[in-house]
Coordinates of C-alpha atoms in Angstrom, one line a residue:
R11 CA 11.6 35.0 -37.3
H12 CA 13.6 34.7 -34.2
R13 CA 14.1 38.4 -33.9
A14 CA 10.3 39.0 -34.2
A15 CA 9.7 36.4 -31.5
R16 CA 12.2 38.1 -29.3
R17 CA 10.6 41.5 -29.8
R18 CA 7.2 40.1 -28.9
W19 CA 8.5 38.4 -25.8
R20 CA 10.3 41.6 -24.6
A21 CA 7.1 43.6 -25.2
R22 CA 5.2 41.3 -22.8
H23 CA 8.1 41.0 -20.3
P24 CA 9.9 44.3 -19.8
R25 CA 13.3 44.2 -18.1
R26 CA 13.8 45.2 -14.6
P27 CA 16.4 47.9 -13.8
A28 CA 19.9 46.5 -13.2
A29 CA 20.6 45.6 -9.6
P30 CA 23.0 47.8 -7.5
P31 CA 26.6 46.7 -7.2
G32 CA 27.3 44.2 -4.6
R33 CA 23.8 42.7 -4.5
H34 CA 23.1 40.8 -7.7
R35 CA 26.1 41.7 -9.8
P36 CA 29.8 42.5 -9.1
A37 CA 30.9 46.1 -8.7
S38 CA 32.8 46.2 -12.1
P39 CA 31.4 44.6 -15.2
A40 CA 33.3 41.5 -16.5
P41 CA 34.8 41.8 -20.0
A42 CA 32.6 40.6 -22.8
R43 CA 33.5 37.2 -24.2
A44 CA 35.0 37.3 -27.7
R45 CA 33.0 35.7 -30.5
S46 CA 34.2 34.6 -33.9
P47 CA 32.6 36.5 -36.8
G48 CA 29.4 35.1 -37.9
S49 CA 28.9 32.8 -34.9
R50 CA 25.5 32.7 -33.3
S51 CA 24.6 31.5 -29.8
R52 CA 21.5 30.6 -27.8
R53 CA 20.6 31.7 -24.3
C54 CA 18.0 30.5 -21.8
C55 CA 15.2 33.0 -21.4
C56 CA 12.9 31.9 -18.6
P57 CA 9.8 33.8 -17.9
R58 CA 10.1 33.0 -14.1
C59 CA 13.7 33.2 -13.2
G60 CA 15.2 35.1 -16.1
R61 CA 18.2 32.8 -16.4
R62 CA 20.2 33.6 -19.5
G63 CA 23.6 33.2 -20.9
T64 CA 23.7 29.4 -21.7
P65 CA 25.4 28.6 -25.0
A66 CA 23.4 26.6 -27.5
C67 CA 26.0 23.8 -27.6
S68 CA 26.0 23.2 -23.8
P69 CA 23.4 21.2 -21.8
P70 CA 21.1 22.9 -19.4
P71 CA 22.8 24.2 -16.3
P72 CA 23.0 21.8 -13.2
A73 CA 20.3 21.9 -10.6
A74 CA 20.7 24.6 -7.9
P75 CA 21.3 23.4 -4.4
R76 CA 17.8 24.4 -3.4
D77 CA 16.3 22.0 -5.9
R78 CA 15.8 18.7 -4.0
P79 CA 14.3 15.5 -5.3
N80 CA 10.6 15.3 -5.1
R81 CA 8.5 12.6 -3.3
R82 CA 9.0 10.2 -6.2
G83 CA 12.8 10.6 -6.1
R84 CA 13.0 12.6 -9.3
R85 CA 15.1 15.7 -9.5
P86 CA 13.2 18.6 -11.1
P87 CA 14.8 20.8 -13.8
P88 CA 16.7 23.9 -12.6
C89 CA 13.6 26.0 -13.1
A90 CA 10.1 24.7 -13.7
G91 CA 9.4 27.8 -15.8
W92 CA 11.7 26.9 -18.7
S93 CA 9.5 26.4 -21.7
H94 CA 11.8 27.1 -24.7
W95 CA 15.3 28.1 -26.0
R96 CA 15.5 31.1 -28.3
R97 CA 18.3 32.5 -30.4
G98 CA 19.8 35.9 -29.6
S99 CA 23.0 37.6 -29.0
R100 CA 24.8 36.4 -25.9
A101 CA 24.5 39.0 -23.1
S102 CA 27.2 39.5 -20.6
P103 CA 26.3 37.8 -17.2
A104 CA 27.6 40.9 -15.4
R105 CA 25.2 43.3 -17.3
A106 CA 22.2 41.0 -17.6
P107 CA 19.5 41.8 -15.2
I108 CA 18.7 38.9 -12.9
R109 CA 15.0 38.1 -12.3
R110 CA 14.1 37.0 -8.8
N111 CA 13.0 33.3 -8.6
R112 CA 9.5 34.0 -7.4
P113 CA 8.7 30.4 -6.2
A114 CA 11.9 30.4 -4.1
A115 CA 11.0 33.8 -2.7
R116 CA 7.5 32.6 -1.7
A117 CA 9.1 29.5 -0.1
A118 CA 11.6 31.6 1.9
A119 CA 8.8 33.9 3.1
C120 CA 6.7 31.0 4.1
R121 CA 9.6 29.5 6.0
R122 CA 10.1 32.7 7.9
R123 CA 6.5 32.9 8.8
R124 CA 6.5 29.3 10.0
C125 CA 9.6 29.8 12.2
R126 CA 8.1 33.0 13.8
A127 CA 4.8 31.3 14.4
A128 CA 6.5 28.2 16.0
A129 CA 8.7 30.4 18.1
A130 CA 5.7 32.4 19.3
N131 CA 4.0 29.2 20.4
G132 CA 7.0 27.9 22.4
H133 CA 8.5 25.5 19.7
A134 CA 12.1 25.6 18.6
A135 CA 12.4 27.0 15.1
G136 CA 14.2 24.9 12.6
G137 CA 16.7 25.9 10.1
S138 CA 20.0 27.8 10.4
A139 CA 21.2 29.8 13.4
N140 CA 20.3 33.0 11.6
A141 CA 16.8 31.7 11.1
R142 CA 16.4 30.7 14.7
R143 CA 17.8 34.1 15.8
A144 CA 15.3 35.8 13.6
S145 CA 12.5 33.8 14.9
R146 CA 13.3 34.9 18.4
E147 CA 13.8 38.6 17.6
R148 CA 10.9 39.1 15.2
P149 CA 7.3 39.4 16.3
P150 CA 4.9 36.5 15.6
A151 CA 3.5 36.3 12.1
A152 CA 0.4 34.8 10.7
P153 CA 0.7 31.2 9.4
C154 CA 1.2 30.6 5.7
R155 CA -1.7 31.5 3.6
T156 CA -1.5 28.1 1.8
G157 CA -2.5 26.3 5.0
S158 CA -1.2 23.2 6.7
S159 CA -0.5 21.4 3.4
C160 CA 2.1 24.0 2.3
R161 CA 5.1 22.5 0.5
H162 CA 7.4 25.3 1.6
D163 CA 7.5 24.2 5.2
S164 CA 10.8 24.3 7.0
G165 CA 9.9 21.4 9.3
V166 CA 8.1 23.4 11.9
R167 CA 4.4 22.9 12.4
P168 CA 2.0 24.6 14.7
P169 CA 1.6 22.8 18.0
G170 CA -1.0 20.0 18.1
Q171 CA -1.2 19.6 14.3
W172 CA 0.6 16.4 13.4
R173 CA 2.1 13.5 15.2
T174 CA 5.6 13.4 16.8
A175 CA 6.2 9.7 16.3
R176 CA 9.5 9.3 18.2
A177 CA 11.8 11.2 20.5
G178 CA 14.0 13.6 18.5
A179 CA 12.0 13.5 15.4
P180 CA 10.6 16.7 13.8
P181 CA 7.0 17.5 14.7
W182 CA 5.7 16.7 11.2
Y183 CA 7.4 13.2 11.2
S184 CA 5.2 10.2 11.2
A185 CA 6.5 6.6 11.5
P186 CA 5.3 4.1 8.9
G187 CA 1.8 3.0 9.7
N188 CA 1.0 6.1 11.8
A189 CA -1.7 8.3 10.3
T190 CA -1.2 12.0 10.2
T191 CA -4.7 13.2 9.6
A192 CA -6.3 16.1 11.3
G193 CA -8.7 13.7 13.2
N194 CA -5.8 11.8 14.7
A195 CA -4.1 15.1 15.7
R196 CA -7.3 16.1 17.5
R197 CA -7.4 12.8 19.3
R198 CA -3.8 13.2 20.4
H199 CA -3.9 16.9 21.4
G200 CA -7.6 17.4 22.2
A201 CA -9.4 14.1 22.5
S202 CA -12.0 15.5 24.9
S203 CA -13.1 18.2 22.5
M204 CA -13.1 15.8 19.6
A205 CA -15.1 13.1 21.3
K206 CA -17.8 15.4 22.7
G207 CA -21.3 14.7 21.6
L208 CA -21.0 11.0 20.6
K209 CA -24.3 9.3 19.9
V210 CA -24.3 6.1 22.0
A211 CA -26.9 3.4 21.8
V212 CA -27.0 0.9 24.7
Q213 CA -28.3 -2.6 23.9
M214 CA -29.1 -4.0 27.4
D215 CA -31.7 -5.7 29.5
P216 CA -34.7 -3.5 30.6
I217 CA -33.3 -0.5 32.5
Q218 CA -36.2 -0.6 35.0
G219 CA -34.8 -3.8 36.7
I220 CA -31.1 -3.0 37.1
N221 CA -29.3 -2.6 40.4
I222 CA -27.8 0.8 40.2
D223 CA -25.3 0.0 43.0
G224 CA -23.8 -3.0 41.2
D225 CA -24.6 -2.8 37.5
S226 CA -21.6 -2.0 35.3
T227 CA -23.7 -0.9 32.4
F228 CA -25.2 1.8 34.6
A229 CA -21.7 3.0 35.6
L230 CA -20.8 3.2 31.9
M231 CA -23.9 5.2 31.1
L232 CA -23.3 7.6 33.9
E233 CA -19.7 8.3 32.7
A234 CA -20.9 8.7 29.1
Q235 CA -23.5 11.2 30.2
A236 CA -20.9 13.1 32.2
R237 CA -18.8 13.4 29.1
G238 CA -21.6 15.0 27.2
H239 CA -22.6 12.0 25.0
Q240 CA -26.2 11.4 24.0
L241 CA -27.7 8.1 25.2
W242 CA -30.4 5.8 23.7
H243 CA -31.7 2.7 25.3
Y244 CA -33.1 -0.4 23.5
H245 CA -33.5 -4.1 24.1
V246 CA -32.1 -6.8 21.8
K247 CA -35.6 -7.8 20.8
D248 CA -36.0 -4.3 19.3
L249 CA -33.4 -5.0 16.6
T250 CA -34.5 -5.2 12.9
L251 CA -32.4 -6.1 9.9
A252 CA -34.1 -4.8 6.7
S253 CA -32.5 -4.3 3.2
G254 CA -29.0 -4.2 4.6
K255 CA -29.9 -1.6 7.3
V256 CA -29.8 -2.3 11.0
L257 CA -32.8 -0.6 12.7
A258 CA -33.7 -0.4 16.4
R259 CA -36.7 1.0 18.2
M260 CA -35.0 3.1 20.8
Q261 CA -35.7 5.7 23.4
P262 CA -33.4 8.6 24.5
V263 CA -32.5 8.1 28.1
E264 CA -31.1 10.1 31.0
V265 CA -29.7 8.4 34.1
R266 CA -29.0 9.5 37.6
R267 CA -27.9 7.7 40.8
E268 CA -31.2 7.9 42.6
K269 CA -32.8 4.7 43.8
G270 CA -36.3 4.4 42.4
N271 CA -35.8 7.3 40.1
H272 CA -32.6 6.4 38.2
F273 CA -33.7 7.0 34.6
T274 CA -35.9 9.1 32.4
L275 CA -36.9 7.6 29.0
G276 CA -38.0 9.7 26.0
E277 CA -40.3 8.9 23.1
S278 CA -39.7 5.6 21.3
A279 CA -38.8 5.9 17.7
L280 CA -37.2 3.7 15.0
H281 CA -33.5 4.7 14.3
D282 CA -30.9 3.5 11.9
L283 CA -28.0 2.2 14.0
S284 CA -25.5 3.2 11.4
T285 CA -26.1 6.8 12.4
M286 CA -24.9 6.1 15.9
D287 CA -21.2 6.6 16.8
V288 CA -21.1 3.8 19.4
V289 CA -23.2 0.7 20.3
L290 CA -22.7 -0.9 23.7
M291 CA -23.7 -4.5 23.5
R292 CA -24.4 -5.1 27.2
Q293 CA -27.3 -7.6 27.4
D294 CA -26.7 -10.4 29.9
P295 CA -26.0 -14.0 28.7
P296 CA -26.9 -16.9 28.3
F297 CA -24.9 -17.1 25.1
D298 CA -27.6 -18.8 23.1
M299 CA -28.8 -18.5 19.5
A300 CA -30.6 -15.2 20.3
Y301 CA -27.3 -13.8 21.4
I302 CA -25.5 -15.1 18.4
T303 CA -28.1 -13.7 16.1
A304 CA -27.7 -10.3 17.6
T305 CA -23.9 -10.4 16.9
H306 CA -24.6 -11.2 13.3
I307 CA -27.0 -8.3 12.9
L308 CA -24.6 -5.8 14.6
E309 CA -21.8 -7.0 12.4
H310 CA -23.5 -5.1 9.5
I311 CA -22.6 -1.7 11.1
H312 CA -19.3 -2.4 12.7
P313 CA -16.7 -0.8 12.5
K314 CA -18.3 2.3 10.9
T315 CA -20.4 2.3 14.1
L316 CA -18.1 1.1 16.8
V317 CA -19.7 -1.9 18.6
V318 CA -18.2 -2.7 22.0
N319 CA -17.1 -5.4 22.1
D320 CA -16.5 -6.4 18.5
P321 CA -19.6 -8.6 17.7
A322 CA -17.7 -11.0 15.5
H323 CA -15.1 -11.8 18.1
V324 CA -17.7 -11.9 20.9
R325 CA -19.4 -14.6 18.9
N326 CA -16.1 -16.4 18.3
A327 CA -14.9 -16.2 21.9
P328 CA -17.4 -17.8 24.3
E329 CA -16.2 -17.6 27.8
K330 CA -15.6 -21.3 28.4
L331 CA -14.3 -22.0 24.8
F332 CA -12.0 -19.1 24.2
V333 CA -10.1 -19.8 27.5
M334 CA -9.1 -23.2 26.1
Q335 CA -6.7 -21.5 23.7
F336 CA -4.4 -20.9 26.8
P337 CA -4.1 -24.5 28.3
E338 CA -0.8 -23.6 30.0
L339 CA -2.6 -21.1 32.2
M340 CA -5.6 -23.3 33.1
P341 CA -6.3 -26.1 35.5
D342 CA -6.8 -29.5 33.9
T343 CA -10.1 -29.2 31.9
I344 CA -12.1 -31.2 29.3
I345 CA -15.2 -30.4 27.2
T346 CA -17.1 -33.4 26.2
H347 CA -20.4 -35.3 25.8
D348 CA -18.9 -38.7 26.5
P349 CA -19.9 -40.0 30.0
L350 CA -16.9 -42.4 29.9
E351 CA -14.5 -39.5 29.5
V352 CA -16.2 -37.7 32.4
R353 CA -15.8 -40.7 34.6
A354 CA -12.2 -41.2 33.6
F355 CA -11.5 -37.5 34.4
R356 CA -13.2 -37.9 37.8
K357 CA -11.1 -41.0 38.6
K358 CA -8.0 -39.0 37.8
H359 CA -8.7 -35.9 39.9
G360 CA -11.3 -36.9 42.5
D361 CA -13.0 -33.6 43.1
I362 CA -14.4 -32.1 39.9
I363 CA -16.5 -29.1 38.8
V364 CA -19.2 -29.6 36.2
K365 CA -20.4 -26.6 34.3
P366 CA -22.9 -26.0 31.4
L367 CA -20.8 -24.7 28.4
F368 CA -22.9 -21.6 27.8
G369 CA -24.2 -20.8 31.3
N370 CA -23.7 -17.6 33.3
G371 CA -23.9 -16.3 36.8
G372 CA -22.9 -19.6 38.3
A373 CA -26.2 -21.3 37.3
G374 CA -26.0 -25.0 36.8
V375 CA -22.4 -25.3 38.3
F376 CA -21.9 -28.4 40.5
H377 CA -19.0 -29.5 42.7
L378 CA -18.8 -33.4 42.8
R379 CA -16.6 -35.0 45.5
P380 CA -15.1 -38.4 45.0
D381 CA -17.8 -40.1 47.2
D382 CA -20.7 -38.2 45.5
G383 CA -23.0 -40.8 43.8
N384 CA -25.0 -38.2 41.7
L385 CA -22.7 -38.1 38.7
N386 CA -24.8 -40.3 36.4
A387 CA -28.1 -38.6 37.4
L388 CA -26.5 -35.2 36.8
L389 CA -25.2 -36.2 33.3
E390 CA -28.7 -37.5 32.4
L391 CA -30.3 -34.2 33.6
Y392 CA -27.9 -32.2 31.4
A393 CA -28.6 -34.4 28.4
E394 CA -32.3 -33.9 28.7
R395 CA -32.1 -30.1 29.1
S396 CA -29.5 -29.4 26.4
R397 CA -27.6 -30.9 23.5
E398 CA -24.5 -28.9 24.4
P399 CA -21.4 -30.6 25.8
L400 CA -20.2 -30.0 29.3
M401 CA -17.1 -28.4 30.8
I402 CA -15.4 -30.6 33.4
Q403 CA -12.7 -28.9 35.5
Q404 CA -10.3 -30.0 38.2
Y405 CA -11.5 -28.6 41.5
L406 CA -9.2 -26.0 43.0
P407 CA -9.3 -25.8 46.8
A408 CA -8.0 -22.2 46.5
V409 CA -11.5 -21.1 45.6
R410 CA -12.4 -21.0 49.3
K411 CA -10.1 -18.0 49.5
G412 CA -11.9 -16.4 46.6
D413 CA -12.3 -16.2 42.8
K414 CA -10.5 -13.1 41.5
R415 CA -12.1 -11.0 38.8
I416 CA -9.5 -9.0 36.9
I417 CA -10.7 -6.2 34.6
L418 CA -8.7 -5.6 31.3
V419 CA -9.3 -2.5 29.2
D420 CA -8.1 -2.8 25.6
G421 CA -5.8 -5.7 26.7
V422 CA -4.3 -4.0 29.8
A423 CA -5.0 -5.2 33.3
M424 CA -6.5 -2.3 35.3
G425 CA -7.7 -3.7 38.6
A426 CA -9.2 -6.7 40.4
I427 CA -11.6 -7.6 43.1
N428 CA -11.9 -10.9 45.0
R429 CA -15.2 -12.7 45.2
V430 CA -15.4 -15.0 48.3
P431 CA -18.0 -17.7 48.2
A432 CA -20.7 -17.9 50.9
E433 CA -20.5 -20.5 53.7
G434 CA -21.2 -23.9 52.3
E435 CA -21.1 -22.7 48.7
S436 CA -18.5 -23.5 46.1
R437 CA -19.6 -20.8 43.7
S438 CA -18.2 -17.3 44.2
N439 CA -20.4 -15.4 41.7
M440 CA -22.0 -12.3 43.3
H441 CA -25.4 -13.4 41.8
V442 CA -25.4 -16.4 44.2
G443 CA -24.1 -14.6 47.3
G444 CA -20.4 -14.1 46.7
R445 CA -18.8 -11.4 48.8
P446 CA -16.5 -8.9 47.1
E447 CA -13.3 -7.9 48.7
A448 CA -10.3 -5.7 47.8
V449 CA -7.3 -7.5 46.4
A450 CA -4.0 -6.7 44.7
L451 CA -2.7 -8.2 41.5
T452 CA 0.1 -10.8 42.1
P453 CA 3.0 -11.4 39.7
R454 CA 1.2 -14.5 38.5
D455 CA -1.9 -12.4 37.8
R456 CA 0.2 -10.0 35.7
E457 CA 1.8 -12.8 33.9
I458 CA -1.6 -14.2 32.9
C459 CA -2.8 -10.8 31.7
E460 CA 0.4 -10.1 29.7
R461 CA -0.1 -13.5 28.0
I462 CA -3.7 -12.9 26.9
G463 CA -3.7 -9.1 26.7
P464 CA -2.3 -8.8 23.1
E465 CA -4.9 -11.4 21.8
L466 CA -7.8 -9.5 23.4
K467 CA -6.6 -6.2 21.9
A468 CA -6.1 -7.7 18.5
R469 CA -9.7 -9.0 18.6
G470 CA -11.2 -5.6 19.4
L471 CA -12.3 -6.7 22.9
I472 CA -12.1 -3.5 24.9
F473 CA -13.9 -4.5 28.1
V474 CA -13.0 -8.0 29.4
G475 CA -13.2 -9.7 32.7
I476 CA -11.1 -12.8 33.5
D477 CA -11.5 -15.2 36.4
V478 CA -8.5 -16.4 38.3
I479 CA -8.5 -19.0 41.1
G480 CA -5.1 -19.4 42.8
D481 CA -2.6 -19.4 40.0
Y482 CA -5.0 -20.6 37.3
L483 CA -7.1 -18.9 34.7
T484 CA -10.6 -20.4 34.6
E485 CA -12.7 -18.1 32.3
I486 CA -12.5 -15.1 30.0
N487 CA -15.7 -13.1 30.0
V488 CA -16.3 -11.0 26.9
T489 CA -20.0 -10.8 26.5
S490 CA -21.1 -8.6 29.4
P491 CA -18.4 -8.3 32.1
T492 CA -19.2 -6.9 35.5
G493 CA -17.3 -5.6 38.5
L494 CA -16.8 -1.9 37.8
Q495 CA -18.8 -0.6 40.7
E496 CA -17.3 -3.0 43.2
L497 CA -13.8 -2.1 42.1
A498 CA -14.6 1.6 42.5
R499 CA -16.0 1.1 46.0
F500 CA -13.0 -0.9 47.3
D501 CA -10.0 0.6 45.5
G502 CA -11.4 3.9 44.3
I503 CA -10.5 3.0 40.7
H504 CA -13.2 4.1 38.2
L505 CA -12.5 2.0 35.2
E506 CA -15.5 3.3 33.3
K507 CA -13.3 6.3 32.6
A508 CA -10.6 4.2 31.2
I509 CA -13.1 2.3 29.1
W510 CA -14.5 5.5 27.6
D511 CA -11.1 6.8 27.0
A512 CA -10.4 3.7 24.9
I513 CA -13.7 4.0 23.1
E514 CA -13.1 7.7 22.3
S515 CA -9.6 7.0 21.0
K516 CA -11.1 4.6 18.3
R517 CA -13.7 7.2 17.1

């Protein structure tokens, strides 16, 4: 039975001619091993590598040095092609023809092609000195036919394919937590080409009434258009939530810096916002229930469609409440309804500032001096107009020198402008006559930004403006920050570019 099986196998697998001396066998044959009469032996007969000569009583031969543990830590058998042991006469190792290990040959050829391709592209070839010498001397070869996922790689990858996570690491190495996908590689080595053609929906106030010389949303739209992105315009009132889909009646828009002719709107149509790549939530406050409702609706599409800033964290970080998480950076401040607490605070500090909790643009902000008798009337007026508590802050005389607006992009301070209040005015907001001036960041400003920057980044707040008076942080603006165009005029810093770089890196 075994002889018949051997004959059938040999008919299907004819032997190759013996190798020349000095290549696969020694120059003189080794003497045959003596066997006792009647003894029988087994030998390995692998259809891939042709290993033979293993006695029946011995275990399989040890793994060759080229056999390394796989990804799960298991060591493969000496040859993956072993399927059976068969009986037969023991052949002399010197005379037995040796079959080439074809998987190993393919791996070696693939490594050579990789090394030559890497050397041709200016990368140092890995491997031994001979391999590196060969990669320099041989002409470039085509990459492996198996593609970028080839398991025969020698550690050399084409430039721009995968991440180099640390200095000295091979090009294919990726630190834990770092993705090595083709999309990430394109972002690292060709972000501009990858990010071309983003579909951007801008949720803003009517574009007809904006000031093109001061509006930060207009600057962001101009930069997006310059990068080749497609723009759509819609108002928050055009949002619809239906059957889990977020719809908006939008118009394609083109913008240009021409007064009186700064935009061109296309035909209005209903679009599914989940088909957009980016939504810029840029409508102006107040931060009321309409604003909060819009954040709830946009949360249905984020982060598949990137909403800037993150709607959930915009909702959870109102300007005058979020800043209270950093009391060591602020002037003395309370938020209360209680008139007794307001009077006690005024008695302690004398000069105080009274603000509505969800106001914007300096509206409803009052400076009360120690001899001002209007505190009770002011508290009654606030109580009639709103049920919200008030923010009461210690007055800082440094405001006469200006209220500094610092812009942070993805948690990093990028620039600042100083807003000086008008004569006889305690408010420095540009909406009420504040005058912008160039200013440099001080060590205290950088300390404040380094303290709050990681929290902003963790919350997905890409574009943030903070207000600093003297050495104190007074507000963190996340809803619709301004100041981009003023910063560009005074310092020549175009932060809309940095903002779009941050947005594109997240797509």
